[in-house]
CSV table of C-alpha atoms and ligand atoms in Angstrom, one decimal:
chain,number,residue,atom,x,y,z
A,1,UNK,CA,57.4,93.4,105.7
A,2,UNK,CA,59.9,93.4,102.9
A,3,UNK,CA,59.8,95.9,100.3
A,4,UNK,CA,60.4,95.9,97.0
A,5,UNK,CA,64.4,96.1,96.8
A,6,UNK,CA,66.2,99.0,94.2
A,7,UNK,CA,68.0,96.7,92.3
A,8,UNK,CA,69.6,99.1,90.3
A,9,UNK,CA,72.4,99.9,92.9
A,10,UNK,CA,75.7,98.2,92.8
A,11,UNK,CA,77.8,96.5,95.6
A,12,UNK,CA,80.2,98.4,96.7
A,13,UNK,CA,83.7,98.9,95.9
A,14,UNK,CA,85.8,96.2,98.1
A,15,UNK,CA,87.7,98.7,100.8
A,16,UNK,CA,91.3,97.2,99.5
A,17,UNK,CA,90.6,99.8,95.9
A,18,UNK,CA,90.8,102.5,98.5
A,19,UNK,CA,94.5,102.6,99.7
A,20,UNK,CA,95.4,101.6,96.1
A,21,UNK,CA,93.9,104.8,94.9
A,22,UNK,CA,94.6,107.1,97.3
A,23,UNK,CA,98.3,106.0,96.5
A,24,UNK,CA,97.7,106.9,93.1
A,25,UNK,CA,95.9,110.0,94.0
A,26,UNK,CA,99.2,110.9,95.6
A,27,UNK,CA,101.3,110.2,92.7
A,28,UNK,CA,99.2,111.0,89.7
A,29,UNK,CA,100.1,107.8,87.9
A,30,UNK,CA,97.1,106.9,86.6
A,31,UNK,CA,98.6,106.0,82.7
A,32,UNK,CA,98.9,102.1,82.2
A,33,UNK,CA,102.7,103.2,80.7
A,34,UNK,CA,104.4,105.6,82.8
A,35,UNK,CA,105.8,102.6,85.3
A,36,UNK,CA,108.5,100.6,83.9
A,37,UNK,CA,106.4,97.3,85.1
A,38,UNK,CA,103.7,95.9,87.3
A,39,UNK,CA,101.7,98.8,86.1
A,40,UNK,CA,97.9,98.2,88.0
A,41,UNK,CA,96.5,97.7,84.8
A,42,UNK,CA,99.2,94.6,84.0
A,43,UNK,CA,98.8,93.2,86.6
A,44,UNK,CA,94.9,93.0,86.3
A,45,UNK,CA,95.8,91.3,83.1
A,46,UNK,CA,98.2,88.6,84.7
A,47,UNK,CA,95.5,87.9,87.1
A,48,UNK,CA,92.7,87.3,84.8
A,49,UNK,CA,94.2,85.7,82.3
A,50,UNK,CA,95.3,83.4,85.6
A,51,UNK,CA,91.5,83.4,86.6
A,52,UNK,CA,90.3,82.4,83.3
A,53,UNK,CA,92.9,80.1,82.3
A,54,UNK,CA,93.9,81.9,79.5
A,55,UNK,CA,97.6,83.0,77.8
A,56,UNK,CA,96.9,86.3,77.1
A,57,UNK,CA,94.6,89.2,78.5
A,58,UNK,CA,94.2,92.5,76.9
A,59,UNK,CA,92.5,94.9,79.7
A,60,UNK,CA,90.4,98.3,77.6
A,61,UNK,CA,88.4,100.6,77.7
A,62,UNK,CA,84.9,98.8,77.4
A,63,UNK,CA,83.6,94.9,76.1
A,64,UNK,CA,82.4,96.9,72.4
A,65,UNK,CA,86.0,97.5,72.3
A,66,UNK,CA,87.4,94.5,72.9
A,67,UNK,CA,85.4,93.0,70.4
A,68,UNK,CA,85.8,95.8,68.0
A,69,UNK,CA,90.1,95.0,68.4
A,70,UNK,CA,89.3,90.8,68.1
A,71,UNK,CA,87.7,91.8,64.7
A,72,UNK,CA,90.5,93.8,63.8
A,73,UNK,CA,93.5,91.3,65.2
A,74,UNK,CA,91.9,88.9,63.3
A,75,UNK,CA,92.7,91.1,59.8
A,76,UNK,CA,89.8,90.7,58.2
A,77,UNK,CA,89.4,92.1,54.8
A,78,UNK,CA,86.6,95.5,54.5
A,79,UNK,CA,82.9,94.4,54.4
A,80,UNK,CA,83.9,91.1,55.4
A,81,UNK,CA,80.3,89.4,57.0
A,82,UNK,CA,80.4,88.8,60.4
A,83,UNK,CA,77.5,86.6,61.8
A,84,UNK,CA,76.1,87.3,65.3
A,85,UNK,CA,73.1,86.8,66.8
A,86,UNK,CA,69.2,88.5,66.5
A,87,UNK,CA,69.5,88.8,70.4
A,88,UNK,CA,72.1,90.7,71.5
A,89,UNK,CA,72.9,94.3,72.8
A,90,UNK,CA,73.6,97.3,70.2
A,91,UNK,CA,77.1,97.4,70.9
A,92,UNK,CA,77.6,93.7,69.3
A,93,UNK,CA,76.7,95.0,65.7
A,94,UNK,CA,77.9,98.2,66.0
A,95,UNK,CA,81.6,96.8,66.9
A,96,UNK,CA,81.0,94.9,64.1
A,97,UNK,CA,80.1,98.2,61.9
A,98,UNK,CA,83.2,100.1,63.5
A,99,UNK,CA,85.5,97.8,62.1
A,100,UNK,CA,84.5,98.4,58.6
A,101,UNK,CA,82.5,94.7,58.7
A,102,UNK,CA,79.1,93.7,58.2
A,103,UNK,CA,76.8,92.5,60.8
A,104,UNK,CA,74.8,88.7,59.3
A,105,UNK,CA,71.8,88.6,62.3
A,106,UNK,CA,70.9,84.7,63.0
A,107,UNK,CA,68.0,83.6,65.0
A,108,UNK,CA,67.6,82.9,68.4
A,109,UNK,CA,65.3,80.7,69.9
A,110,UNK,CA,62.9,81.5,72.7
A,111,UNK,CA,65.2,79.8,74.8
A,112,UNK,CA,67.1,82.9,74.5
A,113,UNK,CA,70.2,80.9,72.8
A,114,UNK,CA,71.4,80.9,68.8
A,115,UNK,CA,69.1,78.7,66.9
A,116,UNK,CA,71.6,76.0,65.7
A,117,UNK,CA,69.4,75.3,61.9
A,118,UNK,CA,69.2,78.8,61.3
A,119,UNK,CA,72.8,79.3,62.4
A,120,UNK,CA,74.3,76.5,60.1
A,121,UNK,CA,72.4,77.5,57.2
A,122,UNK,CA,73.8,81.2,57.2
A,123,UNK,CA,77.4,80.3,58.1
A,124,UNK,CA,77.7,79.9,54.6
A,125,UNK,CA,81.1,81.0,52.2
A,126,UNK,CA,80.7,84.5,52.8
A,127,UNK,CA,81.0,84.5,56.4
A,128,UNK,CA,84.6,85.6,57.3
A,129,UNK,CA,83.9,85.7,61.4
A,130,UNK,CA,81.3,84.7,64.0
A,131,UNK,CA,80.6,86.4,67.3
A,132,UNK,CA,78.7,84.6,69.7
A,133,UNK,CA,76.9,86.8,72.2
A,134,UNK,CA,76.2,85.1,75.1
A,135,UNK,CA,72.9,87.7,75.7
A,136,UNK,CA,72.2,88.1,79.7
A,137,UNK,CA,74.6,85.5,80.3
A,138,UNK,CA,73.1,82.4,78.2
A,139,UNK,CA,75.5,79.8,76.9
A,140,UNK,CA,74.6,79.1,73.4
A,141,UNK,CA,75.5,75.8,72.5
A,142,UNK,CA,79.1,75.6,72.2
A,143,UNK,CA,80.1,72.1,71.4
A,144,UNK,CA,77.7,72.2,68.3
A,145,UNK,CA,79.2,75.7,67.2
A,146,UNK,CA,82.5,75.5,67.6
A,147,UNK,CA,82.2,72.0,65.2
A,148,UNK,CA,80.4,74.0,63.0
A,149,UNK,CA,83.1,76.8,62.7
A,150,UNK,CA,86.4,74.7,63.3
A,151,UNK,CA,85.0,72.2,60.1
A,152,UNK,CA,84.6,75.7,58.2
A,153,UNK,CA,88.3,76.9,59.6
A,154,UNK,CA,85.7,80.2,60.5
A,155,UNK,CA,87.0,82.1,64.0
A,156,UNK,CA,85.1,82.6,66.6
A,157,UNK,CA,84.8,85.6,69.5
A,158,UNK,CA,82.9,84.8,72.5
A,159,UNK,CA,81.1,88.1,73.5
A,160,UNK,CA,81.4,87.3,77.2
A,161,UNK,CA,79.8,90.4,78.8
A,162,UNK,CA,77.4,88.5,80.6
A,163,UNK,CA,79.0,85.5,81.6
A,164,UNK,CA,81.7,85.7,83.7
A,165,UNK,CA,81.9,83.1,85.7
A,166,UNK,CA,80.2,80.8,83.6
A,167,UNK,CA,81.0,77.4,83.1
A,168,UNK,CA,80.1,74.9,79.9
A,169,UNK,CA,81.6,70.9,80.4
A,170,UNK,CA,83.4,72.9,83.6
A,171,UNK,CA,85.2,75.2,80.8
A,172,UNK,CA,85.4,79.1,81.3
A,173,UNK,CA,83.2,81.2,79.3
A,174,UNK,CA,85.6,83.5,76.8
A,175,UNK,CA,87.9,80.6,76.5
A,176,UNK,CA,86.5,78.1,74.3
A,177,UNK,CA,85.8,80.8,71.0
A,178,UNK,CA,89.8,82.0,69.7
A,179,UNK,CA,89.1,85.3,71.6
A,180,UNK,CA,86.7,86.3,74.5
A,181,UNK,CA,85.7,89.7,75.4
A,182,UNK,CA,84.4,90.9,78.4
A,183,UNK,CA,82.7,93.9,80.3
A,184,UNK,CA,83.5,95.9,83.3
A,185,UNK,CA,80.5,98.5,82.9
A,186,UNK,CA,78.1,98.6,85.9
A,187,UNK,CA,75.4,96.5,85.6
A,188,UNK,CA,78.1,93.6,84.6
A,189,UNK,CA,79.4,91.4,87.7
A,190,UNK,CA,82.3,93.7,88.3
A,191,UNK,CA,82.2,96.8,88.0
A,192,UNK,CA,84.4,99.7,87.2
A,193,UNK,CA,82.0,102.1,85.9
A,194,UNK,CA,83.4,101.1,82.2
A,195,UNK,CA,86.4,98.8,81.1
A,196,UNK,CA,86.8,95.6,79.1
A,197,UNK,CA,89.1,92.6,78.7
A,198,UNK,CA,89.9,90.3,76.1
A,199,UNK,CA,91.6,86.8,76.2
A,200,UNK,CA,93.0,84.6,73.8
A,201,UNK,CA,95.6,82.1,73.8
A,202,UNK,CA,96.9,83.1,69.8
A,203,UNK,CA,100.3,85.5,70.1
A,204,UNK,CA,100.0,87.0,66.9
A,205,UNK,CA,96.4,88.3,67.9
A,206,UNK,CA,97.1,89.9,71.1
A,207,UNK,CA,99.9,91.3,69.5
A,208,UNK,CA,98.3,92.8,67.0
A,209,UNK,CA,95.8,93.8,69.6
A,210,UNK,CA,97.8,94.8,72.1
A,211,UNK,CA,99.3,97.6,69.0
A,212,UNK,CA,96.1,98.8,68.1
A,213,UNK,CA,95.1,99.2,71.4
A,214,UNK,CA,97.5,102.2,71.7
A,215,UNK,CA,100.7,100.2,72.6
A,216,UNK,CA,103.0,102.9,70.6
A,217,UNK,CA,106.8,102.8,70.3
A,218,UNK,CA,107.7,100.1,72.4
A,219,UNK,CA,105.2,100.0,75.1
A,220,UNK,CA,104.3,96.8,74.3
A,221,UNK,CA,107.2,95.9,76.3
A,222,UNK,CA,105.0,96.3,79.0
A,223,UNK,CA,102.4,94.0,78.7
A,224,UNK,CA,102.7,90.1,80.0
A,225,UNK,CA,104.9,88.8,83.0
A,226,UNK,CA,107.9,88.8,80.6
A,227,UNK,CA,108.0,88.4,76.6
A,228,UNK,CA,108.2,84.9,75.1
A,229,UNK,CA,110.2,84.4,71.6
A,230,UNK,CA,106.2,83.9,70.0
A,231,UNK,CA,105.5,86.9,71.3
A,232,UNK,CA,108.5,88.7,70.6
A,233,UNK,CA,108.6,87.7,67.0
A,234,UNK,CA,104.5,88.5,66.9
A,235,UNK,CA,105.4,92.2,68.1
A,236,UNK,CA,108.5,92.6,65.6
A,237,UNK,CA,106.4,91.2,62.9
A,238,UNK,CA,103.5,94.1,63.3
A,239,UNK,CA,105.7,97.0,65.0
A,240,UNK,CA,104.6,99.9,63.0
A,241,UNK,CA,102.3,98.1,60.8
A,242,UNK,CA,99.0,99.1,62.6
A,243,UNK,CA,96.8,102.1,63.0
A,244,UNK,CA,96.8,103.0,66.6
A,245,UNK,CA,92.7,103.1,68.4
A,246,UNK,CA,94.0,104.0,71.4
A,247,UNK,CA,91.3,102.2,73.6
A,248,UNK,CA,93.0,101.9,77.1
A,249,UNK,CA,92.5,101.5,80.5
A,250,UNK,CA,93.2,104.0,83.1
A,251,UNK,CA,95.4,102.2,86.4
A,252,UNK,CA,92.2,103.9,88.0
A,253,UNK,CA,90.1,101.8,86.9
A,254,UNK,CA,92.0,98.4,87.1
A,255,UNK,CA,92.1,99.4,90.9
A,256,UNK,CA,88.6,99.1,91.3
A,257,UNK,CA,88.8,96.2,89.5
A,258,UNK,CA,91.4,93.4,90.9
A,259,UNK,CA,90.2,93.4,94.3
A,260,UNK,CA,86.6,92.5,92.5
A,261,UNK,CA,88.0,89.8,90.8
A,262,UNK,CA,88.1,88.0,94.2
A,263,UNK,CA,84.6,88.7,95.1
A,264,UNK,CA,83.7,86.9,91.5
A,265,UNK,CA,83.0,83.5,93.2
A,266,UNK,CA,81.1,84.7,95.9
A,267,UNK,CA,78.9,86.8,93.2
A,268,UNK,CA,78.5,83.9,91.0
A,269,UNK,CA,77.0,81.2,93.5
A,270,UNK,CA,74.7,83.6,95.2
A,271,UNK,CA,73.7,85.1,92.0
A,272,UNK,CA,73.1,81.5,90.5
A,273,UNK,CA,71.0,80.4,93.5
A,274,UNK,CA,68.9,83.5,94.0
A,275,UNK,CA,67.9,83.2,90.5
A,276,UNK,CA,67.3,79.6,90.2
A,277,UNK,CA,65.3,80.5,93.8
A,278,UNK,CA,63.0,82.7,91.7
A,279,UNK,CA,62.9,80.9,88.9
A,280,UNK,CA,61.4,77.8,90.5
A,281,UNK,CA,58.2,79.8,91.6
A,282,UNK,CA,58.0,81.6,88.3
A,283,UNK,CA,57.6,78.2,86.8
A,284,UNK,CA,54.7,77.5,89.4
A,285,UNK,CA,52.7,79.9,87.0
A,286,UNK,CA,50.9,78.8,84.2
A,287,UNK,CA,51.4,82.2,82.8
A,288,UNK,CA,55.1,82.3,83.4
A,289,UNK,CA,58.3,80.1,81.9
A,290,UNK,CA,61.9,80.4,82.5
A,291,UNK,CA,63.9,78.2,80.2
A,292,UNK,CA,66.4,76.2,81.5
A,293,UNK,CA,69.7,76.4,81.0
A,294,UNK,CA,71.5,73.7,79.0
A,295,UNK,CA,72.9,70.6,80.5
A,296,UNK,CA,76.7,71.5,79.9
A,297,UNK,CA,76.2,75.1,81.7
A,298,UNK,CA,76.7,76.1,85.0
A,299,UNK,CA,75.6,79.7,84.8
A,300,UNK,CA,76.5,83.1,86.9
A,301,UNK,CA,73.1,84.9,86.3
A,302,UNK,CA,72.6,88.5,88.0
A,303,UNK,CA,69.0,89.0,86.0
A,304,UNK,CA,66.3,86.7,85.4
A,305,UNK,CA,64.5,86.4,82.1
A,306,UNK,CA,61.2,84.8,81.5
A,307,UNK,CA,58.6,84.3,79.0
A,308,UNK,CA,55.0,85.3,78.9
A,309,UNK,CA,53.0,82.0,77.7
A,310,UNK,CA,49.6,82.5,76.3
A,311,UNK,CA,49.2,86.2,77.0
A,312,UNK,CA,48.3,88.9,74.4
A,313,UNK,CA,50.0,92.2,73.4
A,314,UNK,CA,47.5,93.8,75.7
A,315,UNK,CA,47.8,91.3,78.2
A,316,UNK,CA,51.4,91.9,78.4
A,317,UNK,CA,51.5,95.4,78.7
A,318,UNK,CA,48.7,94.7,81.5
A,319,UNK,CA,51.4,92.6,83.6
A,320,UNK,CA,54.2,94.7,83.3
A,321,UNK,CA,51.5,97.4,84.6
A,322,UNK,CA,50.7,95.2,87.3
A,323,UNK,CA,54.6,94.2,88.0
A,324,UNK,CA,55.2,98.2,88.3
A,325,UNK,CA,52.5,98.6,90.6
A,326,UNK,CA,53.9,95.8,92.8
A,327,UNK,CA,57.3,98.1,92.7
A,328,UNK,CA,59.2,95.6,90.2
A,329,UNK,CA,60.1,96.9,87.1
A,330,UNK,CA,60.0,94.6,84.2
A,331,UNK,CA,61.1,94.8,80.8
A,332,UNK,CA,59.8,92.9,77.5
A,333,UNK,CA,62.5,93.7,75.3
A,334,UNK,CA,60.5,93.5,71.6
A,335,UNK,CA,57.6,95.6,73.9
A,336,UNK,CA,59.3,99.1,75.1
A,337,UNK,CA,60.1,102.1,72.9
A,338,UNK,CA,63.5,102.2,71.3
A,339,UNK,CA,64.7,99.1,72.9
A,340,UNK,CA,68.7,98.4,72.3
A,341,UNK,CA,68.2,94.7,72.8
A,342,UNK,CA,65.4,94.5,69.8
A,343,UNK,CA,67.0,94.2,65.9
A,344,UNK,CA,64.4,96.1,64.6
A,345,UNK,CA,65.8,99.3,66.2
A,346,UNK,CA,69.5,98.8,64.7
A,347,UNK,CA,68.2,100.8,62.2
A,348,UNK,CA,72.6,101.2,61.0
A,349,UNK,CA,72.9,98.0,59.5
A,350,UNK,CA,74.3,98.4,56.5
A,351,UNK,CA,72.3,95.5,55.3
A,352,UNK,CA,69.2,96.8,56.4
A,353,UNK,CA,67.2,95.4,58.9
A,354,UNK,CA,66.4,91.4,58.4
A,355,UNK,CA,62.9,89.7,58.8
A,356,UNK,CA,63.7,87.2,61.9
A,357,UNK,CA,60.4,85.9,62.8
A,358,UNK,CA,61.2,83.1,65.3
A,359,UNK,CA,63.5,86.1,67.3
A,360,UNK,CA,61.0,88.8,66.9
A,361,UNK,CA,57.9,86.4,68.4
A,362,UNK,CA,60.6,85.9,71.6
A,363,UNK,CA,61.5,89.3,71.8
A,364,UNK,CA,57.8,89.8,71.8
A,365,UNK,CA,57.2,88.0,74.9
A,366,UNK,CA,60.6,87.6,77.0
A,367,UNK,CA,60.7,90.0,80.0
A,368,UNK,CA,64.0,91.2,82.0
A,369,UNK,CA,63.9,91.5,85.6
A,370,UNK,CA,67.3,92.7,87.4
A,371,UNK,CA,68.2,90.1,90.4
A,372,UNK,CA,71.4,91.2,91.6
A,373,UNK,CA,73.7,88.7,93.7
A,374,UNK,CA,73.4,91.0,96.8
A,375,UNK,CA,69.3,90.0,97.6
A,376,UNK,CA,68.4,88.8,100.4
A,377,UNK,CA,66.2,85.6,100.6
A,378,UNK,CA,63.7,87.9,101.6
A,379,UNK,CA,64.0,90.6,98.9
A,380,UNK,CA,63.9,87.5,96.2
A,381,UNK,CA,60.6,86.5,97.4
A,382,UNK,CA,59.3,89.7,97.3
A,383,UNK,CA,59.9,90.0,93.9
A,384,UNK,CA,58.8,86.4,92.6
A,385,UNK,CA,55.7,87.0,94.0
A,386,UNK,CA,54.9,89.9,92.6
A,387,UNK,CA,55.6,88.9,89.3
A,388,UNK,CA,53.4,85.9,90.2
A,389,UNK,CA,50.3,87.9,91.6
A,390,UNK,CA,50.7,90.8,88.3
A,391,UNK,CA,50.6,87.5,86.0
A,392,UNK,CA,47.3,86.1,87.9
A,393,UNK,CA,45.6,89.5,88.3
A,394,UNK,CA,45.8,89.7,84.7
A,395,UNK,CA,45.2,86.2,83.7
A,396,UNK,CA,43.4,85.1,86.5
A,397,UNK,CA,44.2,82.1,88.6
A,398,UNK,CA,42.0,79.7,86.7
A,399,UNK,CA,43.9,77.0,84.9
A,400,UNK,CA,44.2,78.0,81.5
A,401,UNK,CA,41.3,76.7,79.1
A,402,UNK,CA,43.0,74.9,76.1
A,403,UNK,CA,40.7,74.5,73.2
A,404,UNK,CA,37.6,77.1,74.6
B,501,PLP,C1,77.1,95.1,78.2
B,501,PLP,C2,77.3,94.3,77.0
B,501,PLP,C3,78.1,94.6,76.0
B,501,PLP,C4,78.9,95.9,75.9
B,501,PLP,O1,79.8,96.1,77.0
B,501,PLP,P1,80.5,97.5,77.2
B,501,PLP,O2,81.6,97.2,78.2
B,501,PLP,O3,79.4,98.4,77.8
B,501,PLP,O4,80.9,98.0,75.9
B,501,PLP,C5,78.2,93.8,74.9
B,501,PLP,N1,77.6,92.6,74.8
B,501,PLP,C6,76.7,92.2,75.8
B,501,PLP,C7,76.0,90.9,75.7
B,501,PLP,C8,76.5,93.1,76.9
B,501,PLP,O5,75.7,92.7,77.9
């Protein structure tokens, strides 16, 4: 019999980060600007800006900030609005908070993507930025957003944490929004403990970045595969002009990252088909729904989120009761005490908290299951039919009585 799998522990580290660090280990260079070039940290730049199709890559200490650096490369003005999703993680509004900005919350559909009316109608004058956090890897829908932003000359940072390897009309993830910032933490699909990238194609930006990053003096130098006259001129233009944030990577940690970076593929199809695997019996429930993703996505899921349909507060709490007993562990993000994925608890916003009824009524009923790429076949069926036989002992396996 299969048991319930832990799905909380990581793949591990590909053997090649071994001699790498050991190497360092001997020679204590673990600072991205001791070595003149092809520092490990660069080089994880070169290659994933060369994965992602991208100029420019900016490798730091976490995604929050990244994004926190795309706010300020872009130079906005203090208390400029920034308009981000209902859904998202903490750190999205709080980057936007740390950079002297203010957070605008839209709504998100229970689809679990930005709701396009709602989106349109608060993209209004004052809105100097967008961030579009694609939550647990979800592609909002891009082609309508980006012609909503590019008519309002409005900039746009894809928060990319969830997505690498994620496709929209065949396009990279991160690469369609003027930056795109991504996560090395843990649960992410690489993982370095912590880190962050960004990408962008825009020289001035990553220069600016790239200073307040903690490029001081020159150091800048030793970024790229060689310094173009754009770049050149976008690194005269802000030497010394910029506070430095100091948000680097240690060459540790872009050791344990590159030889990851080949392992992404692999990740992303198995990942993709163990969800969609789940997700087809999920939907054999009455009781159970998983949203589809959007025509134009080709997605690299490593969770699966669902909604409860036609269940009660209490009957809710009853499933994930009934999921637990079963050994799965399921989360419904509006439902569990102090929950960094719900907007009520960003109780920081400078704003104050906004009433986002269609959000809240998701957030109310969306659940979060881990389904990490490495399952088996076996281990994935486990887990679909537990969640199947919590939602029926609770709901029973009658069909549901419309109009009783
Ligand atoms: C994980 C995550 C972040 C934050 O990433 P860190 O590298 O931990 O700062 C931001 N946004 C989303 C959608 C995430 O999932």
């Amino acid at each position: 019999m299969t048991l319930p799998p832990n799905v909380y522990d990581a793949e591990p580290i590909p053997h090649a980060a071994r001699a790498e660090i050991d190497k360092m280990l001997k020679s204590g260079d673990l600072f991205r600007y001791t070595a003149p070039e092809n520092a490990p940290v660069t080089l994880l730049e070169q290659e994933f800006s060369a994965l992602m199709g991208s100029k420019y890559a900016l490798a730091v200490s976490s995604c929050s900030a990244a994004l926190f650096l795309s706010l300020k490369a872009l130079n906005l003005p203090r208390d400029a609005r920034v308009l981000i999703p209902g859904f998202t993680f903490a750190a999205v509004p709080s980057s936007v908070v740390h950079a002297d900005c203010v957070p605008v919350l839209c709504e998100v559909g229970d689809n679990y993507r930005i709701d396009l009316k709602d989106f349109d109608a608060k993209l209004d004058s004052t809105i100097s930025a967008v961030i579009i956090s694609h939550m647990r890897g979800h592609t909002s829908d891009m082609n309508a957003i980006m012609a909503l932003c590019d008519a309002r000359d409005i900039p746009v940072i894809e928060d990319a944490a969830h997505s690498l390897g994620t496709t929209w009309s065949g396009r990279n993830i991160g690469t369609i929004g003027k930056i795109g910032c991504f996560s090395f933490q843990s649960y992410k699909l690489v993982n370095a403990g912590e880190g962050g990238i960004l990408i962008t194609d825009d020289a001035d930006l990553v220069a600016r970045a790239v200073i307040m990053s903690g490029a001081y003096e020159h150091n800048w130098a030793k970024h790229f595969n060689g310094i173009d006259a754009e770049l050149e001129s976008a690194f005269a233009r802000w030497q010394n002009q910029l506070p430095l944030y100091n948000l680097r990577l240690s060459n540790l940690s872009a050791a344990i990252i590159r030889p990851q970076l080949d392992e992404v593929p692999r990740r992303v199809s198995d990942g993709r088909s163990g969800h969609d695997h789940v997700a087809e019996q999920l939907n054999s429930s009455l009781w159970l729904h998983v949203p589809p993703a959007l025509p134009q996505e080709e997605r690299a899921p490593d969770s699966i989120q669902f909604n409860l349909t036609g269940l009660s507060d209490n009957d809710t709490a009853a499933f994930v009761a009934a999921a637990a007993t079963r050994g799965i562990k399921v989360q419904v993000f509006g439902q569990s005490t102090d929950n960094a994925r719900a907007f009520w608890n960003w109780k920081f916003l400078p704003e104050g908290i906004p009433e986002l009824p269609q959000t809240r009524a998701m957030l109310m009923r969306a659940c979060d299951t881990r389904l990490p790429a490495r399952l088996t076949r076996a281990e994935q069926d486990v887990i679909a039919q537990a969640l199947l036989d919590a939602a029926d002992e609770v709901m029973g396996t009658q069909t549901r009585a419309y109009g009783t």
